Structures are given as structure tokens and as C-alpha cells.
Short mmCIF file of C-alpha atoms in Angstrom, two decimals:
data_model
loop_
_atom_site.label_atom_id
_atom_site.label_comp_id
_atom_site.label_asym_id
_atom_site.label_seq_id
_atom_site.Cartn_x
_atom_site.Cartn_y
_atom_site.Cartn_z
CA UNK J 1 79.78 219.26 40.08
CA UNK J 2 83.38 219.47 40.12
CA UNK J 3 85.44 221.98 38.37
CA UNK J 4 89.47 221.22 38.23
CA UNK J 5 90.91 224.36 38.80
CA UNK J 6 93.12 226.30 41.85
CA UNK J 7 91.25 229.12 42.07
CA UNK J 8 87.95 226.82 42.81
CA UNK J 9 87.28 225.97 46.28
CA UNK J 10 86.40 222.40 47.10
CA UNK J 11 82.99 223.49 48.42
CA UNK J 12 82.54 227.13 46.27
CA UNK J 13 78.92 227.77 45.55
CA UNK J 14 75.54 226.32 44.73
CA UNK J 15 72.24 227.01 43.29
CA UNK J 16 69.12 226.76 45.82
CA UNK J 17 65.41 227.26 44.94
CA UNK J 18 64.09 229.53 47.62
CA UNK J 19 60.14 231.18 47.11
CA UNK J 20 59.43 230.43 43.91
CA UNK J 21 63.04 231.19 42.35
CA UNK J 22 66.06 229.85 41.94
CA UNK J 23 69.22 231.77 44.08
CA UNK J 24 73.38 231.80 43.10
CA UNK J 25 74.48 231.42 46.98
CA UNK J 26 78.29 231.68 47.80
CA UNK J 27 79.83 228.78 50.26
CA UNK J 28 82.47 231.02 51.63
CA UNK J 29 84.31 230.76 48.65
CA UNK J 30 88.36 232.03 49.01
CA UNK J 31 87.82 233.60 45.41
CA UNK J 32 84.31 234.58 45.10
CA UNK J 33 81.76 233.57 43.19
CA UNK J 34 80.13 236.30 40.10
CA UNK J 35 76.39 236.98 38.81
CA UNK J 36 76.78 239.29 35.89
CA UNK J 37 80.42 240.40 36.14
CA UNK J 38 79.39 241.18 40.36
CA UNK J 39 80.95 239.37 43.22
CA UNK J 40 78.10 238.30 45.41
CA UNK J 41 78.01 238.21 49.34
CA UNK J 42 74.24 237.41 49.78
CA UNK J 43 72.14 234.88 47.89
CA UNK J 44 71.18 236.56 44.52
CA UNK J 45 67.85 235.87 42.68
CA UNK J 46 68.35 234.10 39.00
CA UNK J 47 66.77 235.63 35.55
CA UNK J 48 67.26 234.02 32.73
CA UNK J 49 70.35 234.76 30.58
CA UNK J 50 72.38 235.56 33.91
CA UNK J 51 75.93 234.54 33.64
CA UNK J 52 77.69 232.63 36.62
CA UNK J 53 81.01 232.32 37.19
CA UNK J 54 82.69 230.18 39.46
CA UNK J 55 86.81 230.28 38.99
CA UNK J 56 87.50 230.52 35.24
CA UNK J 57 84.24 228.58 34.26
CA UNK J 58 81.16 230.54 33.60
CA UNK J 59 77.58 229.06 33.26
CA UNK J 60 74.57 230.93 32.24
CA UNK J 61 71.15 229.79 33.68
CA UNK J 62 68.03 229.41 31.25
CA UNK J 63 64.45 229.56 31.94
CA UNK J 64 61.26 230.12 30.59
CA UNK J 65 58.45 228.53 28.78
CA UNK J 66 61.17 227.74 25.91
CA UNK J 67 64.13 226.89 27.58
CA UNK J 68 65.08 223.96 24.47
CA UNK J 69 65.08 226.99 22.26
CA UNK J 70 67.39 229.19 24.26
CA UNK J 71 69.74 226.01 25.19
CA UNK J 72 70.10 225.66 21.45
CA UNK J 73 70.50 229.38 20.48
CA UNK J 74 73.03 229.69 23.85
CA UNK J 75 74.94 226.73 21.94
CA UNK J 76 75.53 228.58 19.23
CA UNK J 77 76.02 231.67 21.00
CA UNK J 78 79.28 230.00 22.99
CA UNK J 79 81.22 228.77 19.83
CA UNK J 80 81.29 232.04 18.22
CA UNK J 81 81.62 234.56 21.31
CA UNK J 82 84.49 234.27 24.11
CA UNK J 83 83.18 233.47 27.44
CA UNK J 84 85.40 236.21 29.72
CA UNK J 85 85.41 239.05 27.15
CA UNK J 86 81.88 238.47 25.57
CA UNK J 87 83.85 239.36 21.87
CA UNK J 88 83.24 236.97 19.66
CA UNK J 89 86.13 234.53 19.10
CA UNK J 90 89.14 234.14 16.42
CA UNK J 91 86.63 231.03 14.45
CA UNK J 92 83.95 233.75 14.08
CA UNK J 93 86.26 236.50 13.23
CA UNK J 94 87.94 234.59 10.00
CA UNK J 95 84.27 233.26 9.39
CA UNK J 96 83.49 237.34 9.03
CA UNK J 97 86.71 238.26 7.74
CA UNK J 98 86.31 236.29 4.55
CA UNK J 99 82.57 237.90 3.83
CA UNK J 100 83.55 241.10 4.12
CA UNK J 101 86.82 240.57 1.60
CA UNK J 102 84.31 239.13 -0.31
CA UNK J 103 82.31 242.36 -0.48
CA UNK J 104 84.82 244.68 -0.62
CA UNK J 105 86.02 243.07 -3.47
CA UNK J 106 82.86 242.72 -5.27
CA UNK J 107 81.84 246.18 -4.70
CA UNK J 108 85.55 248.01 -4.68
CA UNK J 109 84.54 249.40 -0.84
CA UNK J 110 87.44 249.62 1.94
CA UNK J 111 87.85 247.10 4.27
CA UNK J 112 89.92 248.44 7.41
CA UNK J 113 91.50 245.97 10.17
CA UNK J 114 92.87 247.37 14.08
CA UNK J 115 94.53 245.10 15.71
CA UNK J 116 95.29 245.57 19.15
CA UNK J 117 96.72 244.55 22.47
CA UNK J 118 97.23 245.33 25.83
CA UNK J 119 100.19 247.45 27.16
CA UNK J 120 102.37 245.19 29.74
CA UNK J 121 99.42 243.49 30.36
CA UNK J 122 101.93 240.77 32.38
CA UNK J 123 102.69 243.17 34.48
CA UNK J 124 99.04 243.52 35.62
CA UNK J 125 98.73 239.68 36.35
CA UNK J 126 101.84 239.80 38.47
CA UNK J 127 101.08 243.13 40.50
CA UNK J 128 97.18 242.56 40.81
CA UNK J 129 96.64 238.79 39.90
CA UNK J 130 94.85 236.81 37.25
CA UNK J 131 91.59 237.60 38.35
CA UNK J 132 92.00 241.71 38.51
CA UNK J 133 93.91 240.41 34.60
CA UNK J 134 90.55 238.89 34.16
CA UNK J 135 88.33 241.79 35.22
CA UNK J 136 90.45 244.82 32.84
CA UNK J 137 90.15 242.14 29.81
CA UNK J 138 86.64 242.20 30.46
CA UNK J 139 86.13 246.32 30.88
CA UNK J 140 88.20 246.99 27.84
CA UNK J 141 86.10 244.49 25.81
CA UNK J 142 83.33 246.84 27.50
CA UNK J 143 84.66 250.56 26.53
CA UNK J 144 85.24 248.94 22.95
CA UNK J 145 81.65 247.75 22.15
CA UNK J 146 80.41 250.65 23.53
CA UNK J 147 82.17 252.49 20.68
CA UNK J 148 81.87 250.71 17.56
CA UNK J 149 78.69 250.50 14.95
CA UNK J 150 76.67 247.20 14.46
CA UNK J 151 78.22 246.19 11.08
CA UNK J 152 81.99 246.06 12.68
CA UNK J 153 82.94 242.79 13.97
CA UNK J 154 85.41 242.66 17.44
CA UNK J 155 86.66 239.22 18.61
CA UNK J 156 88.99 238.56 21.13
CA UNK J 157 92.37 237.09 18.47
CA UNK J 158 93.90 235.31 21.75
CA UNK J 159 95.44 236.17 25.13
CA UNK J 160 95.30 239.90 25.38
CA UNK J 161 95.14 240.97 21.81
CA UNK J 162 91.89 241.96 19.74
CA UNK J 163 90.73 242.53 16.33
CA UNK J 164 88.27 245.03 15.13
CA UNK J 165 86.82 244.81 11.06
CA UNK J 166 85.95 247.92 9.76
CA UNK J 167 83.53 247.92 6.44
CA UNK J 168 83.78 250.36 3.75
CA UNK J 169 86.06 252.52 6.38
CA UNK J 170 88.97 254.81 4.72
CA UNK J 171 92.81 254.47 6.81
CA UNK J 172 91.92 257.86 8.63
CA UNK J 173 88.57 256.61 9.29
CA UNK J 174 90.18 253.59 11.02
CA UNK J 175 92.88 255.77 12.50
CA UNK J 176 90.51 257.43 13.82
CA UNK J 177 88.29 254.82 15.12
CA UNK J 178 91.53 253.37 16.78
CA UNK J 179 92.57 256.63 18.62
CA UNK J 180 88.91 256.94 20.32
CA UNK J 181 89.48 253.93 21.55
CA UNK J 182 93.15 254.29 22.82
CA UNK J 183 91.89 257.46 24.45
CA UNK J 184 88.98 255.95 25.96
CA UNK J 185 91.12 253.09 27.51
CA UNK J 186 93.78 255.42 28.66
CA UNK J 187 91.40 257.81 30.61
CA UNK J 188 88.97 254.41 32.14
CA UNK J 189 89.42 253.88 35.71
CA UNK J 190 89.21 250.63 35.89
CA UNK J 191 89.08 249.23 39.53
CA UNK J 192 88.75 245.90 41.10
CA UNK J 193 88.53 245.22 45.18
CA UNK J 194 89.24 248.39 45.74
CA UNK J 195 92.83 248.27 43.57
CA UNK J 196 92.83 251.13 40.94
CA UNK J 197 94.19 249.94 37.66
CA UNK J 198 96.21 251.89 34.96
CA UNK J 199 95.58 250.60 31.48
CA UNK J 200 96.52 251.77 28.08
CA UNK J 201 96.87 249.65 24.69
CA UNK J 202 98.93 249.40 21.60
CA UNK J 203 97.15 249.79 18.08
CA UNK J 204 98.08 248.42 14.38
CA UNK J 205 95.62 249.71 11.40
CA UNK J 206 96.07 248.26 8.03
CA UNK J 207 93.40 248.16 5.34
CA UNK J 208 92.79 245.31 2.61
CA UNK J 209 95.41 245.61 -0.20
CA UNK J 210 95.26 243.90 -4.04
CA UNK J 211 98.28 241.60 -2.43
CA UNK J 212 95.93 240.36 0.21
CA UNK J 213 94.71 236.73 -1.10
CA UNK J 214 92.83 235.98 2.17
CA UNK J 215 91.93 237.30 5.91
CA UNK J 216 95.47 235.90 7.43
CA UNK J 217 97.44 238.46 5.14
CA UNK J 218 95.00 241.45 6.61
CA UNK J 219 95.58 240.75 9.99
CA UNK J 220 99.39 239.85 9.28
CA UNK J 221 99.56 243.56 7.78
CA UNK J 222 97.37 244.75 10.84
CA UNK J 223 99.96 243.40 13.19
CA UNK J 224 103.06 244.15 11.66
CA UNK J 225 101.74 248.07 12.20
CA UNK J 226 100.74 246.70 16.07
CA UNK J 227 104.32 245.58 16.73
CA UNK J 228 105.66 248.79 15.17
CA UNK J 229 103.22 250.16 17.63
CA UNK J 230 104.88 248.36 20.75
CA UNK J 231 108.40 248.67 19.49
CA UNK J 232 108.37 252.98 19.55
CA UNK J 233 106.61 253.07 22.99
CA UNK J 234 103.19 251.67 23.21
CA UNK J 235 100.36 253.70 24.06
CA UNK J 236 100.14 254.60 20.25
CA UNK J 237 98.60 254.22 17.17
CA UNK J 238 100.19 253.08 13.79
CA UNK J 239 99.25 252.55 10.07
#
């Protein structure tokens, strides 16, 4: 199989069934191949729903006695969830967006929106490289589900800036919820090949207004606070 990109070697990996399993082995690879998020230097054993990544391209290998159902449910899975951050994606975020309006609406409850981005997160490609960028989009992703509740929804809105929907949560209440995970970010040590990694992010809360006819003008609002955010020194919360 071959994979167009520069940070693939012409012979990077392969997949080799050894005792009765199937093994991820690295060819010697100039950018390393990943099982899980984990550069590997020996042959690592396969279980089903473990995530390979070779370059920018990740595959995830399926097995069991109803591996038609999981290819079918891991369809689905990829076009609504990003494949590097494991958020789900801007389509699934608008697709939730619009049922919560809905319900807030319906039931007059508050509907809170964070957006948020990365501080100077250029600065990390050029100083580190794309795949240490890679790695701190991933962690962050990390520190933030670990944080929020089951009924908020966090997708990756493009490049380095996220979105978080908050149901029937108050402005403080998002405030809040955004400054947890500000702090968190800012006090994670994130490090990759041995490189230690300063991170901190930018936050814009805004919460569903009469005015707002759809999801677009929540988000706008949401951002407008993220680049006030930016523009008085990062690191911050506003809204």
C-alpha cells in the first residue's frame, strides 16, 4: 500500500501474523510508526480497535467473530470524529448544534458555546515540528475530554481551534467550565521525544441569544469573545 506523503518512508511498516496474532512491525521507518498514540521499536501484538498510524494516515485494525459489524459501525465512527484529535468533527458539531438550539428553545434552558484555540500554536510547528504539533493537538483533545460531562459535545472546528456545547449551562457555569480547562492546559507537561512542551490556549464563551437564528451565529458570537481573547494577551478567558 502506498501512502503519498513526505513524512512516509518508501518502505515504513507492515503487518505480519506471527503465533496466532497479527503484529504492527516498524521497517526502520525515519518517522516512526504509532499503536495507540505509542511509537513502537519492537513488533507489537494487534487487538481489535487499535489505531495505527503511519505518517498522517491512521488505520484501525478489526477483528472478531463480527468484524462486518464493527467495519460498518467504524464507518460511521470516522465521518463524525477527527482522526488525530479523536473530537468529533465540525459536520457532527452543527449536526448537534442545531438539536440542542432546538431544545433550548423548546424548553427555555441555556445553551452555552467555548470556543477555543491554541496559543502560537505556529510557533510549536516551527520550533518542535509537525509531528510534536501533532502530538500537543492530540493531549489537549485528551485533558479536555477528561473534563467535560457526557451530554457536552467537543469537536475539533479546524486547524487548532475547538468547540465545546454546553446544555442548560448558565455564562459563569461556562466561564467556569472554560477556566478549568485553561488551567489544566497551562499546568500539562506535555512532552514528546524527550522535548518538553509549553502550552496554553485562548478561550471565547458566548451563550445562545433571541438574535441567534441558527448554530453559525452561536459560534460567530463564541469567537468574536475568542479573538477578544487573543487580542488582550492570550492565555485568557472572555465572555
Amino acid at each position: 500500500m502506498v501512502l503519498d506523503s513526505d513524512s512516509v518512508s518508501r518502505r515504513h511498516c507492515h503487518i505480519e501474523r506471527s503465533g496466532g496474532g497479527w503484529y504492527a512491525v516498524d521497517d526502520g521507518s525515519t518517522n516512526g510508526t504509532y499503536v495507540n498514540d505509542d511509537q513502537i521499536s519492537a513488533p507489537v501484538r494487534l487487538r481489535s480497535g487499535d489505531r495505527i498510524k503511519v505518517g498522517p494516515t491512521i488505520f484501525k485494525y478489526l477483528s472478531g467473530t463480527d468484524v462486518e459489524s464493527l467495519y460498518h459501525e467504524e464507518i460511521y465512527r470516522i465521518t463524525i470524529i477527527d482522526g488525530l484529535t479523536q473530537a468529533h468533527n465540525k459536520r457532527h458539531l452543527f449536526e448537534a448544534l442545531e438539536k440542542e438550539i432546538t431544545r433550548a428553545r423548546r424548553y427555555g434552558r441555556d445553551l452555552a458555546c467555548i470556543m477555543f484555540d491554541i496559543d502560537h500554536f505556529k510557533k510549536i510547528n516551527d520550533t518542535h515540528g509537525h509531528l510534536a504539533g501533532d502530538y500537543v493537538l492530540k493531549e489537549i483533545a485528551r485533558v479536555v475530554r477528561s473534563r467535560l460531562r457526557g451530554e457536552e459535545t467537543f469537536a475539533r472546528y479546524g486547524g487548532e481551534e475547538f468547540c465545546i456545547i454546553a446544555p442548560e449551562t448558565p455564562l459563569e457555569g461556562a466561564r467556569v467550565l472554560a477556566e478549568d480547562i485553561r488551567r489544566r492546559i497551562q499546568d500539562s507537561s506535555f512532552v514528546f521525544q524527550g522535548e518538553r512542551i509549553g502550552c496554553t490556549i485562548s478561550c471565547g464563551v458566548a451563550m445562545l441569544g433571541e438574535n441567534d437564528k441558527d448554530g453559525v451565529s452561536l459560534i460567530k458570537g463564541a469567537d468574536e469573545q475568542l479573538y477578544v481573547a487573543k487580542r488582550t494577551g492570550r492565555n485568557r478567558v472572555v465572555g
